Amino acid sequence: MPGDSENHHPFLTAGHALHRTWLGRSEDTVHREDPQVRKYEFAYILDPGLDDGAVAESMARYVKLIQDQGGEVTQQDIWGRRKLAYEINKKTDGVYVYIRMRGTRKVVDELHRALRFDESIMRNLIVIDEDAERRNAEARAHMPNPDAVDRDRDRDRDRDRDRDRDRDRERPERGERADMRMGG
Amino acid sequence: MATQRKKKEKKPARKKPDKFYLDRIVVIDWKDERRLRRFITDRGKIAARRITGTNARHQRQLAIAIKRARHMAMLPFVKEHYR
């Protein structure tokens, strides 16, 4: 939108503000013409009334939209029908679709626009992809197991601390009691 | 006469280990519904740090992940049948 660039916060225009909101959406603080290519996760819940063909079609449509806007789809999955944790539009189930992509802010804006008009979609989420599965798997492979390391360290530390505390406590307590006896 | 009452020793509570650290989780994922469920109360609230032992940094990430999962109806906002 022309004109609203004046309102942009100078430190928040680069797009890192995206990380700050839990929905990943902060049009007010992120510059709309941010040209930087990022990885995104895009998930949505479809009406459970649709058949498998319609679900696949819906996914293909969004994949195409992303590609038309210059984005690149790196993963597309239909998680399938799942029970919802709460009712949405009186429905207790939904069909989950999950897409991973790479693209600019423009792709995300276009997706949001298209999603507004898609009545078969009950919920959607577009957030920065932090590659959770891969990074956690790597951590598991390369980090030392804290379970094993820590147990020894904790035990030593606790033992030292308990011993020091018991020793420090002996004397002041005795003095205190003597005072009380005199007063009473 | 002074009563020699032995003061009740109050041991400082043992610090709970951070579960994400123990599991070597570096990114808390909103898709990991099973794990997130362990960090909400039976009413569906986000459990406090002092209850779960989660460290500050992970608690911030956790809150975001839980809110995303709630939005996608993978976790409840509240459990309705609760009274």
mmCIF file of C-alpha atoms in Angstrom:
data_model
loop_
_atom_site.group_PDB
_atom_site.id
_atom_site.type_symbol
_atom_site.label_atom_id
_atom_site.label_comp_id
_atom_site.label_asym_id
_atom_site.label_seq_id
_atom_site.Cartn_x
_atom_site.Cartn_y
_atom_site.Cartn_z
ATOM 1 C CA MET A 1 0.000 0.000 0.000
ATOM 2 C CA PRO A 2 1.399 3.412 -0.847
ATOM 3 C CA GLY A 3 1.735 5.803 2.005
ATOM 4 C CA ASP A 4 2.091 3.430 4.882
ATOM 5 C CA SER A 5 5.824 3.128 4.498
ATOM 6 C CA GLU A 6 6.034 6.304 6.560
ATOM 7 C CA ASN A 7 4.699 4.408 9.531
ATOM 8 C CA HIS A 8 7.279 1.702 9.363
ATOM 9 C CA HIS A 9 9.573 1.341 12.259
ATOM 10 C CA PRO A 10 13.161 1.695 11.044
ATOM 11 C CA PHE A 11 14.384 -1.343 12.971
ATOM 12 C CA LEU A 12 11.543 -3.587 12.081
ATOM 13 C CA THR A 13 11.437 -3.202 8.363
ATOM 14 C CA ALA A 14 13.876 -5.951 7.532
ATOM 15 C CA GLY A 15 11.465 -8.727 8.323
ATOM 16 C CA HIS A 16 12.957 -10.126 11.487
ATOM 17 C CA ALA A 17 9.841 -8.964 13.264
ATOM 18 C CA LEU A 18 8.208 -11.977 11.690
ATOM 19 C CA HIS A 19 9.754 -14.119 14.359
ATOM 20 C CA ARG A 20 8.147 -12.140 17.119
ATOM 21 C CA THR A 21 4.494 -12.894 16.517
ATOM 22 C CA TRP A 22 3.184 -16.338 17.008
ATOM 23 C CA LEU A 23 1.158 -16.293 13.834
ATOM 24 C CA GLY A 24 4.138 -15.081 11.897
ATOM 25 C CA ARG A 25 2.001 -12.352 10.483
ATOM 26 C CA SER A 26 2.802 -8.758 11.205
ATOM 27 C CA GLU A 27 1.981 -6.712 8.164
ATOM 28 C CA ASP A 28 2.233 -3.507 10.153
ATOM 29 C CA THR A 29 5.860 -3.895 10.988
ATOM 30 C CA VAL A 30 7.251 -5.834 8.050
ATOM 31 C CA HIS A 31 7.937 -4.037 4.854
ATOM 32 C CA ARG A 32 5.659 -5.326 2.157
ATOM 33 C CA GLU A 33 8.256 -5.244 -0.555
ATOM 34 C CA ASP A 34 10.807 -7.193 1.386
ATOM 35 C CA PRO A 35 12.680 -8.966 -1.399
ATOM 36 C CA GLN A 36 14.431 -11.474 0.777
ATOM 37 C CA VAL A 37 13.794 -15.137 0.071
ATOM 38 C CA ARG A 38 12.904 -17.114 3.167
ATOM 39 C CA LYS A 39 11.710 -20.550 4.019
ATOM 40 C CA TYR A 40 8.124 -20.815 5.142
ATOM 41 C CA GLU A 41 5.803 -23.427 6.492
ATOM 42 C CA PHE A 42 2.264 -23.203 5.252
ATOM 43 C CA ALA A 43 -0.435 -25.392 6.775
ATOM 44 C CA TYR A 44 -4.178 -25.280 6.504
ATOM 45 C CA ILE A 45 -7.257 -27.189 7.571
ATOM 46 C CA LEU A 46 -9.817 -28.098 4.941
ATOM 47 C CA ASP A 47 -13.476 -28.799 5.360
ATOM 48 C CA PRO A 48 -13.870 -32.511 6.198
ATOM 49 C CA GLY A 49 -16.720 -32.793 3.702
ATOM 50 C CA LEU A 50 -14.328 -32.717 0.738
ATOM 51 C CA ASP A 51 -13.315 -35.959 -0.934
ATOM 52 C CA ASP A 52 -9.703 -36.960 -1.580
ATOM 53 C CA GLY A 53 -9.744 -35.589 -5.107
ATOM 54 C CA ALA A 54 -10.888 -32.176 -3.964
ATOM 55 C CA VAL A 55 -8.216 -32.118 -1.272
ATOM 56 C CA ALA A 56 -5.454 -32.935 -3.761
ATOM 57 C CA GLU A 57 -6.856 -30.332 -6.099
ATOM 58 C CA SER A 58 -6.821 -27.693 -3.395
ATOM 59 C CA MET A 59 -3.215 -28.443 -2.563
ATOM 60 C CA ALA A 60 -2.217 -28.368 -6.232
ATOM 61 C CA ARG A 61 -3.887 -24.989 -6.580
ATOM 62 C CA TYR A 62 -1.850 -23.460 -3.767
ATOM 63 C CA VAL A 63 1.347 -25.078 -4.978
ATOM 64 C CA LYS A 64 0.731 -23.502 -8.354
ATOM 65 C CA LEU A 65 -0.026 -20.120 -6.790
ATOM 66 C CA ILE A 66 3.262 -20.236 -4.916
ATOM 67 C CA GLN A 67 5.181 -21.166 -8.051
ATOM 68 C CA ASP A 68 3.443 -18.483 -10.109
ATOM 69 C CA GLN A 69 4.597 -15.899 -7.594
ATOM 70 C CA GLY A 70 8.175 -17.050 -7.959
ATOM 71 C CA GLY A 71 8.250 -19.297 -4.921
ATOM 72 C CA GLU A 72 9.595 -22.804 -4.729
ATOM 73 C CA VAL A 73 7.712 -25.640 -3.066
ATOM 74 C CA THR A 74 10.055 -28.010 -1.264
ATOM 75 C CA GLN A 75 7.568 -30.307 0.393
ATOM 76 C CA GLN A 76 3.864 -30.978 0.060
ATOM 77 C CA ASP A 77 1.963 -33.340 2.282
ATOM 78 C CA ILE A 78 -1.591 -34.246 3.030
ATOM 79 C CA TRP A 79 -1.596 -35.135 6.704
ATOM 80 C CA GLY A 80 -5.154 -36.282 6.252
ATOM 81 C CA ARG A 81 -8.221 -36.260 8.388
ATOM 82 C CA ARG A 82 -7.673 -35.506 12.035
ATOM 83 C CA LYS A 83 -9.822 -34.744 15.017
ATOM 84 C CA LEU A 84 -9.860 -31.080 15.957
ATOM 85 C CA ALA A 85 -9.095 -30.073 19.534
ATOM 86 C CA TYR A 86 -12.179 -27.864 19.471
ATOM 87 C CA GLU A 87 -15.075 -27.323 17.116
ATOM 88 C CA ILE A 88 -14.639 -24.978 14.189
ATOM 89 C CA ASN A 89 -17.822 -24.028 12.334
ATOM 90 C CA LYS A 90 -19.587 -26.883 14.119
ATOM 91 C CA LYS A 91 -17.141 -29.403 12.701
ATOM 92 C CA THR A 92 -15.107 -31.788 14.790
ATOM 93 C CA ASP A 93 -12.720 -33.045 12.076
ATOM 94 C CA GLY A 94 -10.582 -31.432 9.470
ATOM 95 C CA VAL A 95 -8.234 -32.399 6.660
ATOM 96 C CA TYR A 96 -4.732 -31.049 7.218
ATOM 97 C CA VAL A 97 -2.484 -29.975 4.359
ATOM 98 C CA TYR A 98 1.138 -29.032 4.898
ATOM 99 C CA ILE A 99 3.427 -27.232 2.453
ATOM 100 C CA ARG A 100 7.038 -26.161 2.822
ATOM 101 C CA MET A 101 8.265 -23.444 0.538
ATOM 102 C CA ARG A 102 10.871 -20.871 -0.235
ATOM 103 C CA GLY A 103 9.869 -17.422 -1.368
ATOM 104 C CA THR A 104 9.642 -13.720 -0.741
ATOM 105 C CA ARG A 105 7.173 -11.760 1.309
ATOM 106 C CA LYS A 106 5.158 -11.253 -1.852
ATOM 107 C CA VAL A 107 4.341 -14.947 -2.053
ATOM 108 C CA VAL A 108 3.071 -14.889 1.512
ATOM 109 C CA ASP A 109 0.940 -11.824 0.863
ATOM 110 C CA GLU A 110 -0.580 -13.461 -2.198
ATOM 111 C CA LEU A 111 -1.329 -16.591 -0.213
ATOM 112 C CA HIS A 112 -3.062 -14.617 2.520
ATOM 113 C CA ARG A 113 -5.115 -12.850 -0.103
ATOM 114 C CA ALA A 114 -6.156 -16.086 -1.778
ATOM 115 C CA LEU A 115 -6.908 -17.764 1.553
ATOM 116 C CA ARG A 116 -9.343 -15.036 2.483
ATOM 117 C CA PHE A 117 -11.619 -16.048 -0.351
ATOM 118 C CA ASP A 118 -11.324 -19.801 0.006
ATOM 119 C CA GLU A 119 -14.366 -20.921 1.921
ATOM 120 C CA SER A 120 -13.307 -24.550 2.189
ATOM 121 C CA ILE A 121 -10.373 -23.590 4.409
ATOM 122 C CA MET A 122 -11.172 -23.400 8.095
ATOM 123 C CA ARG A 123 -7.760 -22.418 9.425
ATOM 124 C CA ASN A 124 -4.370 -21.554 7.995
ATOM 125 C CA LEU A 125 -0.932 -20.834 9.336
ATOM 126 C CA ILE A 126 2.067 -19.388 7.509
ATOM 127 C CA VAL A 127 5.216 -19.092 9.590
ATOM 128 C CA ILE A 128 8.941 -18.933 9.083
ATOM 129 C CA ASP A 129 10.275 -22.454 8.695
ATOM 130 C CA GLU A 130 12.869 -23.174 11.337
ATOM 131 C CA ASP A 131 13.571 -26.646 10.053
ATOM 132 C CA ALA A 132 12.666 -28.159 13.389
ATOM 133 C CA GLU A 133 12.848 -31.832 12.454
ATOM 134 C CA ARG A 134 16.202 -31.595 10.765
ATOM 135 C CA ARG A 135 17.821 -29.402 13.392
ATOM 136 C CA ASN A 136 16.555 -31.503 16.252
ATOM 137 C CA ALA A 137 17.778 -34.658 14.559
ATOM 138 C CA GLU A 138 21.184 -33.056 14.097
ATOM 139 C CA ALA A 139 21.295 -32.003 17.724
ATOM 140 C CA ARG A 140 20.483 -35.528 18.772
ATOM 141 C CA ALA A 141 23.290 -36.852 16.624
ATOM 142 C CA HIS A 142 25.979 -34.363 17.600
ATOM 143 C CA MET A 143 25.275 -33.013 21.063
ATOM 144 C CA PRO A 144 26.445 -35.084 24.008
ATOM 145 C CA ASN A 145 23.600 -36.703 25.845
ATOM 146 C CA PRO A 146 22.954 -34.344 28.775
ATOM 147 C CA ASP A 147 21.261 -37.137 30.639
ATOM 148 C CA ALA A 148 24.515 -38.986 31.095
ATOM 149 C CA VAL A 149 26.753 -35.959 31.560
ATOM 150 C CA ASP A 150 24.550 -34.205 34.044
ATOM 151 C CA ARG A 151 23.836 -36.939 36.460
ATOM 152 C CA ASP A 152 27.424 -37.065 37.662
ATOM 153 C CA ARG A 153 27.842 -33.348 37.784
ATOM 154 C CA ASP A 154 24.588 -32.823 39.672
ATOM 155 C CA ARG A 155 25.366 -35.460 42.199
ATOM 156 C CA ASP A 156 28.757 -33.962 42.996
ATOM 157 C CA ARG A 157 27.407 -30.483 43.199
ATOM 158 C CA ASP A 158 24.511 -31.430 45.449
ATOM 159 C CA ARG A 159 26.730 -33.345 47.790
ATOM 160 C CA ASP A 160 29.179 -30.450 48.116
ATOM 161 C CA ARG A 161 26.421 -27.959 48.616
ATOM 162 C CA ASP A 162 24.666 -29.991 51.285
ATOM 163 C CA ARG A 163 27.875 -30.513 53.165
ATOM 164 C CA ASP A 164 28.826 -26.831 53.058
ATOM 165 C CA ARG A 165 25.422 -25.738 54.159
ATOM 166 C CA ASP A 166 25.278 -28.109 57.096
ATOM 167 C CA ARG A 167 28.656 -26.963 58.282
ATOM 168 C CA ASP A 168 27.834 -23.267 57.981
ATOM 169 C CA ARG A 169 24.623 -23.684 59.836
ATOM 170 C CA GLU A 170 25.921 -25.332 62.977
ATOM 171 C CA ARG A 171 27.326 -22.344 64.771
ATOM 172 C CA PRO A 172 24.881 -19.484 64.272
ATOM 173 C CA GLU A 173 22.034 -21.678 65.383
ATOM 174 C CA ARG A 174 23.613 -22.509 68.676
ATOM 175 C CA GLY A 175 24.263 -18.865 69.422
ATOM 176 C CA GLU A 176 20.695 -18.013 68.673
ATOM 177 C CA ARG A 177 19.343 -20.516 71.128
ATOM 178 C CA ALA A 178 21.567 -19.189 73.912
ATOM 179 C CA ASP A 179 20.129 -15.737 73.455
ATOM 180 C CA MET A 180 16.612 -16.993 73.651
ATOM 181 C CA ARG A 181 17.283 -18.754 76.925
ATOM 182 C CA MET A 182 18.553 -15.610 78.541
ATOM 183 C CA GLY A 183 15.537 -13.610 77.545
ATOM 184 C CA GLY A 184 13.093 -16.242 78.830
ATOM 185 C CA MET B 1 12.501 -23.304 80.136
ATOM 186 C CA ALA B 2 13.357 -23.216 76.601
ATOM 187 C CA THR B 3 11.839 -25.799 74.464
ATOM 188 C CA GLN B 4 14.414 -27.367 72.305
ATOM 189 C CA ARG B 5 12.301 -27.627 69.274
ATOM 190 C CA LYS B 6 14.184 -28.758 66.320
ATOM 191 C CA LYS B 7 13.589 -26.433 63.470
ATOM 192 C CA LYS B 8 12.181 -28.115 60.461
ATOM 193 C CA GLU B 9 14.921 -28.248 57.908
ATOM 194 C CA LYS B 10 13.755 -26.676 54.720
ATOM 195 C CA LYS B 11 15.806 -27.962 51.915
ATOM 196 C CA PRO B 12 15.844 -25.771 48.873
ATOM 197 C CA ALA B 13 13.768 -27.417 46.190
ATOM 198 C CA ARG B 14 15.885 -29.364 43.838
ATOM 199 C CA LYS B 15 16.036 -27.651 40.524
ATOM 200 C CA LYS B 16 14.167 -29.534 37.870
ATOM 201 C CA PRO B 17 16.057 -30.132 34.687
ATOM 202 C CA ASP B 18 14.877 -28.461 31.526
ATOM 203 C CA LYS B 19 13.164 -31.136 29.485
ATOM 204 C CA PHE B 20 14.058 -29.677 26.117
ATOM 205 C CA TYR B 21 17.650 -29.628 27.127
ATOM 206 C CA LEU B 22 17.503 -33.233 28.251
ATOM 207 C CA ASP B 23 15.867 -34.285 25.008
ATOM 208 C CA ARG B 24 18.297 -32.223 22.961
ATOM 209 C CA ILE B 25 15.527 -30.227 21.348
ATOM 210 C CA VAL B 26 16.881 -27.068 19.743
ATOM 211 C CA VAL B 27 13.770 -25.922 17.926
ATOM 212 C CA ILE B 28 10.420 -26.284 19.633
ATOM 213 C CA ASP B 29 8.070 -27.304 16.888
ATOM 214 C CA TRP B 30 4.383 -26.402 16.790
ATOM 215 C CA LYS B 31 3.761 -29.631 14.884
ATOM 216 C CA ASP B 32 5.076 -31.766 17.728
ATOM 217 C CA GLU B 33 1.708 -32.113 19.375
ATOM 218 C CA ARG B 34 2.664 -35.044 21.594
ATOM 219 C CA ARG B 35 5.497 -33.143 23.216
ATOM 220 C CA LEU B 36 3.570 -29.892 23.605
ATOM 221 C CA ARG B 37 0.790 -31.715 25.419
ATOM 222 C CA ARG B 38 3.129 -32.401 28.279
ATOM 223 C CA PHE B 39 3.417 -28.664 28.889
ATOM 224 C CA ILE B 40 -0.225 -27.741 29.242
ATOM 225 C CA THR B 41 -2.319 -28.161 32.361
ATOM 226 C CA ASP B 42 -5.397 -30.339 32.402
ATOM 227 C CA ARG B 43 -7.449 -27.238 31.703
ATOM 228 C CA GLY B 44 -5.408 -26.508 28.631
ATOM 229 C CA LYS B 45 -3.353 -23.632 30.040
ATOM 230 C CA ILE B 46 0.340 -23.302 29.362
ATOM 231 C CA ALA B 47 2.084 -24.776 32.398
ATOM 232 C CA ALA B 48 4.239 -22.437 34.482
ATOM 233 C CA ARG B 49 7.987 -22.675 34.405
ATOM 234 C CA ARG B 50 8.190 -23.448 38.087
ATOM 235 C CA ILE B 51 6.032 -26.505 37.500
ATOM 236 C CA THR B 52 7.785 -27.904 34.471
ATOM 237 C CA GLY B 53 11.332 -26.702 35.065
ATOM 238 C CA THR B 54 11.587 -25.304 31.552
ATOM 239 C CA ASN B 55 14.251 -22.648 31.220
ATOM 240 C CA ALA B 56 13.359 -19.108 30.237
ATOM 241 C CA ARG B 57 14.468 -19.315 26.666
ATOM 242 C CA HIS B 58 12.617 -22.539 25.991
ATOM 243 C CA GLN B 59 9.524 -21.315 27.790
ATOM 244 C CA ARG B 60 9.297 -18.395 25.378
ATOM 245 C CA GLN B 61 9.619 -20.681 22.388
ATOM 246 C CA LEU B 62 7.215 -23.135 23.935
ATOM 247 C CA ALA B 63 4.520 -20.500 24.425
ATOM 248 C CA ILE B 64 4.721 -19.569 20.758
ATOM 249 C CA ALA B 65 4.588 -23.195 19.657
ATOM 250 C CA ILE B 66 1.565 -23.899 21.848
ATOM 251 C CA LYS B 67 -0.275 -20.878 20.509
ATOM 252 C CA ARG B 68 0.380 -21.989 16.950
ATOM 253 C CA ALA B 69 -0.786 -25.504 17.725
ATOM 254 C CA ARG B 70 -3.930 -24.082 19.297
ATOM 255 C CA HIS B 71 -4.623 -22.019 16.241
ATOM 256 C CA MET B 72 -4.415 -25.154 14.119
ATOM 257 C CA ALA B 73 -6.812 -26.963 16.488
ATOM 258 C CA MET B 74 -4.169 -29.456 17.531
ATOM 259 C CA LEU B 75 -4.342 -28.305 21.146
ATOM 260 C CA PRO B 76 -7.350 -26.934 23.011
ATOM 261 C CA PHE B 77 -7.679 -23.365 24.210
ATOM 262 C CA VAL B 78 -9.787 -24.618 27.109
ATOM 263 C CA LYS B 79 -11.307 -27.927 27.916
ATOM 264 C CA GLU B 80 -14.981 -27.190 27.850
ATOM 265 C CA HIS B 81 -16.319 -30.065 29.872
ATOM 266 C CA TYR B 82 -14.169 -28.903 32.758
ATOM 267 C CA ARG B 83 -15.795 -27.418 35.792
#
